[in-house]
JSON list of C-alpha atoms in Angstrom, two decimals:
[
{"chain": "K", "resi": 1, "resn": "MET", "atom": "CA", "xyz": [130.67, 13.74, 75.65]},
{"chain": "K", "resi": 2, "resn": "SER", "atom": "CA", "xyz": [129.66, 10.66, 77.57]},
{"chain": "K", "resi": 3, "resn": "THR", "atom": "CA", "xyz": [128.21, 10.74, 81.06]},
{"chain": "K", "resi": 4, "resn": "LEU", "atom": "CA", "xyz": [131.48, 9.41, 82.49]},
{"chain": "K", "resi": 5, "resn": "GLU", "atom": "CA", "xyz": [133.49, 12.33, 81.05]},
{"chain": "K", "resi": 6, "resn": "ARG", "atom": "CA", "xyz": [131.24, 15.07, 82.39]},
{"chain": "K", "resi": 7, "resn": "PRO", "atom": "CA", "xyz": [132.82, 17.20, 85.12]},
{"chain": "K", "resi": 8, "resn": "HIS", "atom": "CA", "xyz": [129.57, 17.35, 87.08]},
{"chain": "K", "resi": 9, "resn": "LYS", "atom": "CA", "xyz": [126.52, 15.20, 87.36]},
{"chain": "K", "resi": 10, "resn": "LYS", "atom": "CA", "xyz": [123.10, 16.44, 86.30]},
{"chain": "K", "resi": 11, "resn": "GLY", "atom": "CA", "xyz": [121.78, 18.82, 88.93]},
{"chain": "K", "resi": 12, "resn": "SER", "atom": "CA", "xyz": [125.06, 18.96, 90.87]},
{"chain": "K", "resi": 13, "resn": "ARG", "atom": "CA", "xyz": [124.92, 22.76, 90.94]},
{"chain": "K", "resi": 14, "resn": "PHE", "atom": "CA", "xyz": [121.81, 22.58, 93.06]},
{"chain": "K", "resi": 15, "resn": "SER", "atom": "CA", "xyz": [123.20, 20.06, 95.53]},
{"chain": "K", "resi": 16, "resn": "ASN", "atom": "CA", "xyz": [125.22, 22.76, 97.31]},
{"chain": "K", "resi": 17, "resn": "PHE", "atom": "CA", "xyz": [122.64, 25.53, 97.56]},
{"chain": "K", "resi": 18, "resn": "GLN", "atom": "CA", "xyz": [124.03, 28.57, 99.37]},
{"chain": "K", "resi": 19, "resn": "LEU", "atom": "CA", "xyz": [121.80, 30.22, 101.93]},
{"chain": "K", "resi": 20, "resn": "THR", "atom": "CA", "xyz": [120.39, 33.58, 100.98]},
{"chain": "K", "resi": 21, "resn": "CYS", "atom": "CA", "xyz": [119.62, 36.76, 102.87]},
{"chain": "K", "resi": 22, "resn": "SER", "atom": "CA", "xyz": [116.67, 39.14, 102.66]},
{"chain": "K", "resi": 23, "resn": "GLN", "atom": "CA", "xyz": [118.69, 41.62, 100.56]},
{"chain": "K", "resi": 24, "resn": "GLU", "atom": "CA", "xyz": [119.41, 38.97, 97.94]},
{"chain": "K", "resi": 25, "resn": "VAL", "atom": "CA", "xyz": [115.73, 37.98, 97.79]},
{"chain": "K", "resi": 26, "resn": "GLN", "atom": "CA", "xyz": [114.78, 41.65, 97.37]},
{"chain": "K", "resi": 27, "resn": "ASN", "atom": "CA", "xyz": [117.34, 41.98, 94.57]},
{"chain": "K", "resi": 28, "resn": "CYS", "atom": "CA", "xyz": [115.88, 38.88, 92.90]},
{"chain": "K", "resi": 29, "resn": "LEU", "atom": "CA", "xyz": [112.32, 40.23, 93.10]},
{"chain": "K", "resi": 30, "resn": "GLY", "atom": "CA", "xyz": [113.55, 43.59, 91.77]},
{"chain": "K", "resi": 31, "resn": "LEU", "atom": "CA", "xyz": [115.16, 41.84, 88.81]},
{"chain": "K", "resi": 32, "resn": "CYS", "atom": "CA", "xyz": [111.88, 39.99, 88.20]},
{"chain": "K", "resi": 33, "resn": "LEU", "atom": "CA", "xyz": [110.04, 43.33, 88.07]},
{"chain": "K", "resi": 34, "resn": "LEU", "atom": "CA", "xyz": [112.70, 44.82, 85.78]},
{"chain": "K", "resi": 35, "resn": "GLY", "atom": "CA", "xyz": [112.61, 41.75, 83.53]},
{"chain": "K", "resi": 36, "resn": "GLY", "atom": "CA", "xyz": [108.83, 42.00, 83.29]},
{"chain": "K", "resi": 37, "resn": "SER", "atom": "CA", "xyz": [108.99, 45.61, 82.17]},
{"chain": "K", "resi": 38, "resn": "LEU", "atom": "CA", "xyz": [111.79, 45.04, 79.63]},
{"chain": "K", "resi": 39, "resn": "LYS", "atom": "CA", "xyz": [110.20, 41.96, 77.98]},
{"chain": "K", "resi": 40, "resn": "PHE", "atom": "CA", "xyz": [112.96, 39.40, 77.55]},
{"chain": "K", "resi": 41, "resn": "SER", "atom": "CA", "xyz": [112.05, 36.30, 75.54]},
{"chain": "K", "resi": 42, "resn": "VAL", "atom": "CA", "xyz": [113.91, 33.98, 77.93]},
{"chain": "K", "resi": 43, "resn": "VAL", "atom": "CA", "xyz": [115.39, 34.65, 81.38]},
{"chain": "K", "resi": 44, "resn": "ARG", "atom": "CA", "xyz": [118.98, 34.05, 80.20]},
{"chain": "K", "resi": 45, "resn": "ASP", "atom": "CA", "xyz": [118.69, 36.99, 77.77]},
{"chain": "K", "resi": 46, "resn": "MET", "atom": "CA", "xyz": [118.47, 39.35, 80.73]},
{"chain": "K", "resi": 47, "resn": "PHE", "atom": "CA", "xyz": [122.12, 38.54, 81.57]},
{"chain": "K", "resi": 48, "resn": "SER", "atom": "CA", "xyz": [123.34, 38.44, 77.96]},
{"chain": "K", "resi": 49, "resn": "ASP", "atom": "CA", "xyz": [126.05, 40.61, 76.38]},
{"chain": "K", "resi": 50, "resn": "ASN", "atom": "CA", "xyz": [123.91, 40.86, 73.26]},
{"chain": "K", "resi": 51, "resn": "PRO", "atom": "CA", "xyz": [123.26, 44.58, 72.56]},
{"chain": "K", "resi": 52, "resn": "LEU", "atom": "CA", "xyz": [119.58, 43.83, 71.90]},
{"chain": "K", "resi": 53, "resn": "TYR", "atom": "CA", "xyz": [119.07, 42.65, 75.47]},
{"chain": "K", "resi": 54, "resn": "TYR", "atom": "CA", "xyz": [121.90, 44.25, 77.43]},
{"chain": "K", "resi": 55, "resn": "HIS", "atom": "CA", "xyz": [120.92, 46.28, 80.48]},
{"chain": "K", "resi": 56, "resn": "PRO", "atom": "CA", "xyz": [123.80, 47.72, 82.55]},
{"chain": "K", "resi": 57, "resn": "ILE", "atom": "CA", "xyz": [122.32, 47.20, 86.02]},
{"chain": "K", "resi": 58, "resn": "VAL", "atom": "CA", "xyz": [121.33, 43.52, 85.75]},
{"chain": "K", "resi": 59, "resn": "ARG", "atom": "CA", "xyz": [124.76, 41.87, 85.89]},
{"chain": "K", "resi": 60, "resn": "HIS", "atom": "CA", "xyz": [125.94, 44.16, 88.69]},
{"chain": "K", "resi": 61, "resn": "ILE", "atom": "CA", "xyz": [123.11, 43.06, 90.97]},
{"chain": "K", "resi": 62, "resn": "MET", "atom": "CA", "xyz": [123.35, 39.27, 90.61]},
{"chain": "K", "resi": 63, "resn": "SER", "atom": "CA", "xyz": [124.78, 36.59, 88.34]},
{"chain": "K", "resi": 64, "resn": "GLY", "atom": "CA", "xyz": [122.48, 34.82, 85.93]},
{"chain": "K", "resi": 65, "resn": "ARG", "atom": "CA", "xyz": [123.05, 31.40, 87.46]},
{"chain": "K", "resi": 66, "resn": "ARG", "atom": "CA", "xyz": [122.29, 32.64, 90.98]},
{"chain": "K", "resi": 67, "resn": "PHE", "atom": "CA", "xyz": [119.14, 34.36, 89.72]},
{"chain": "K", "resi": 68, "resn": "GLU", "atom": "CA", "xyz": [117.94, 31.17, 88.03]},
{"chain": "K", "resi": 69, "resn": "GLN", "atom": "CA", "xyz": [118.78, 29.17, 91.15]},
{"chain": "K", "resi": 70, "resn": "LEU", "atom": "CA", "xyz": [116.76, 31.50, 93.38]},
{"chain": "K", "resi": 71, "resn": "LEU", "atom": "CA", "xyz": [113.84, 31.46, 90.93]},
{"chain": "K", "resi": 72, "resn": "ARG", "atom": "CA", "xyz": [113.85, 27.67, 90.86]},
{"chain": "K", "resi": 73, "resn": "PHE", "atom": "CA", "xyz": [113.63, 27.39, 94.65]},
{"chain": "K", "resi": 74, "resn": "PHE", "atom": "CA", "xyz": [111.43, 30.45, 95.29]},
{"chain": "K", "resi": 75, "resn": "SER", "atom": "CA", "xyz": [108.27, 29.59, 97.21]},
{"chain": "K", "resi": 76, "resn": "VAL", "atom": "CA", "xyz": [105.76, 31.72, 99.08]},
{"chain": "K", "resi": 77, "resn": "GLN", "atom": "CA", "xyz": [103.46, 30.17, 101.66]},
{"chain": "K", "resi": 78, "resn": "TYR", "atom": "CA", "xyz": [101.00, 31.80, 104.03]},
{"chain": "K", "resi": 79, "resn": "ALA", "atom": "CA", "xyz": [98.98, 30.19, 106.80]},
{"chain": "K", "resi": 80, "resn": "VAL", "atom": "CA", "xyz": [96.03, 32.52, 106.25]},
{"chain": "K", "resi": 81, "resn": "ASP", "atom": "CA", "xyz": [93.30, 31.02, 104.09]},
{"chain": "K", "resi": 82, "resn": "ASN", "atom": "CA", "xyz": [93.18, 32.93, 100.84]},
{"chain": "K", "resi": 83, "resn": "PRO", "atom": "CA", "xyz": [89.89, 32.81, 98.91]},
{"chain": "K", "resi": 84, "resn": "LEU", "atom": "CA", "xyz": [91.77, 33.48, 95.67]},
{"chain": "K", "resi": 85, "resn": "VAL", "atom": "CA", "xyz": [92.18, 30.40, 93.50]},
{"chain": "K", "resi": 86, "resn": "GLY", "atom": "CA", "xyz": [94.54, 30.01, 90.57]},
{"chain": "K", "resi": 87, "resn": "PRO", "atom": "CA", "xyz": [98.14, 30.70, 89.68]},
{"chain": "K", "resi": 88, "resn": "MET", "atom": "CA", "xyz": [98.26, 33.99, 91.64]},
{"chain": "K", "resi": 89, "resn": "LYS", "atom": "CA", "xyz": [97.17, 32.29, 94.88]},
{"chain": "K", "resi": 90, "resn": "LYS", "atom": "CA", "xyz": [100.65, 31.94, 96.38]},
{"chain": "K", "resi": 91, "resn": "ILE", "atom": "CA", "xyz": [102.08, 35.31, 95.42]},
{"chain": "K", "resi": 92, "resn": "TYR", "atom": "CA", "xyz": [98.94, 37.42, 95.83]},
{"chain": "K", "resi": 93, "resn": "PRO", "atom": "CA", "xyz": [100.01, 38.84, 99.25]},
{"chain": "K", "resi": 94, "resn": "ILE", "atom": "CA", "xyz": [103.29, 40.09, 97.73]},
{"chain": "K", "resi": 95, "resn": "PHE", "atom": "CA", "xyz": [101.45, 41.40, 94.67]},
{"chain": "K", "resi": 96, "resn": "ASP", "atom": "CA", "xyz": [98.90, 43.18, 96.88]},
{"chain": "K", "resi": 97, "resn": "MET", "atom": "CA", "xyz": [101.69, 44.69, 99.00]},
{"chain": "K", "resi": 98, "resn": "LEU", "atom": "CA", "xyz": [103.45, 46.02, 95.87]},
{"chain": "K", "resi": 99, "resn": "ILE", "atom": "CA", "xyz": [100.22, 47.55, 94.51]},
{"chain": "K", "resi": 100, "resn": "GLN", "atom": "CA", "xyz": [99.56, 49.29, 97.83]},
{"chain": "K", "resi": 101, "resn": "LYS", "atom": "CA", "xyz": [103.14, 50.59, 97.94]},
{"chain": "K", "resi": 102, "resn": "PHE", "atom": "CA", "xyz": [102.96, 51.90, 94.35]},
{"chain": "K", "resi": 103, "resn": "GLN", "atom": "CA", "xyz": [99.60, 53.58, 95.01]},
{"chain": "K", "resi": 104, "resn": "SER", "atom": "CA", "xyz": [100.90, 55.25, 98.16]},
{"chain": "K", "resi": 105, "resn": "LEU", "atom": "CA", "xyz": [103.93, 56.66, 96.33]},
{"chain": "K", "resi": 106, "resn": "TYR", "atom": "CA", "xyz": [102.25, 57.91, 93.14]},
{"chain": "K", "resi": 107, "resn": "PHE", "atom": "CA", "xyz": [100.17, 61.06, 93.26]},
{"chain": "K", "resi": 108, "resn": "PRO", "atom": "CA", "xyz": [98.80, 62.18, 89.87]},
{"chain": "K", "resi": 109, "resn": "HIS", "atom": "CA", "xyz": [99.13, 65.87, 89.09]},
{"chain": "K", "resi": 110, "resn": "GLU", "atom": "CA", "xyz": [96.56, 68.11, 87.44]},
{"chain": "K", "resi": 111, "resn": "ASN", "atom": "CA", "xyz": [98.33, 67.81, 84.05]},
{"chain": "K", "resi": 112, "resn": "LEU", "atom": "CA", "xyz": [97.52, 64.10, 83.79]},
{"chain": "K", "resi": 113, "resn": "SER", "atom": "CA", "xyz": [95.89, 63.18, 80.47]},
{"chain": "K", "resi": 114, "resn": "LEU", "atom": "CA", "xyz": [94.68, 59.96, 78.88]},
{"chain": "K", "resi": 115, "resn": "ASP", "atom": "CA", "xyz": [95.19, 58.97, 75.29]},
{"chain": "K", "resi": 116, "resn": "GLU", "atom": "CA", "xyz": [92.14, 57.76, 73.37]},
{"chain": "K", "resi": 117, "resn": "SER", "atom": "CA", "xyz": [93.79, 54.37, 72.84]},
{"chain": "K", "resi": 118, "resn": "PHE", "atom": "CA", "xyz": [93.69, 53.71, 76.61]},
{"chain": "K", "resi": 119, "resn": "VAL", "atom": "CA", "xyz": [89.93, 54.23, 76.89]},
{"chain": "K", "resi": 120, "resn": "GLU", "atom": "CA", "xyz": [87.64, 51.43, 75.73]},
{"chain": "K", "resi": 121, "resn": "SER", "atom": "CA", "xyz": [84.95, 52.54, 73.34]},
{"chain": "K", "resi": 122, "resn": "GLU", "atom": "CA", "xyz": [81.68, 50.98, 72.29]},
{"chain": "K", "resi": 123, "resn": "ALA", "atom": "CA", "xyz": [82.13, 52.12, 68.67]}
]
């Protein structure tokens, strides 16, 4: 197919970016967390019909194209000087907020046990 026959130009999907709301951003971050725990090889597999990758909740929350569009334009900036340097510098405040939230909601019970494979050994 030549460039003259294409229905859209390269990047035309991104020329009409629809505004988002806080609920949609929260859904996108939730899908990122879910995708990290389910280990997809590529992002598109998360929205696939393939039985190896299919998860029932993913496609009900957001379409794959909208998810990719939000990921492409996602940016976090803070005015506070952060001493952290590296790839986590921009998202560290969100990461820190999530860790604090998880720690406040999880209370280990007395039946908590650790497997030997979790503990580092000198042997």
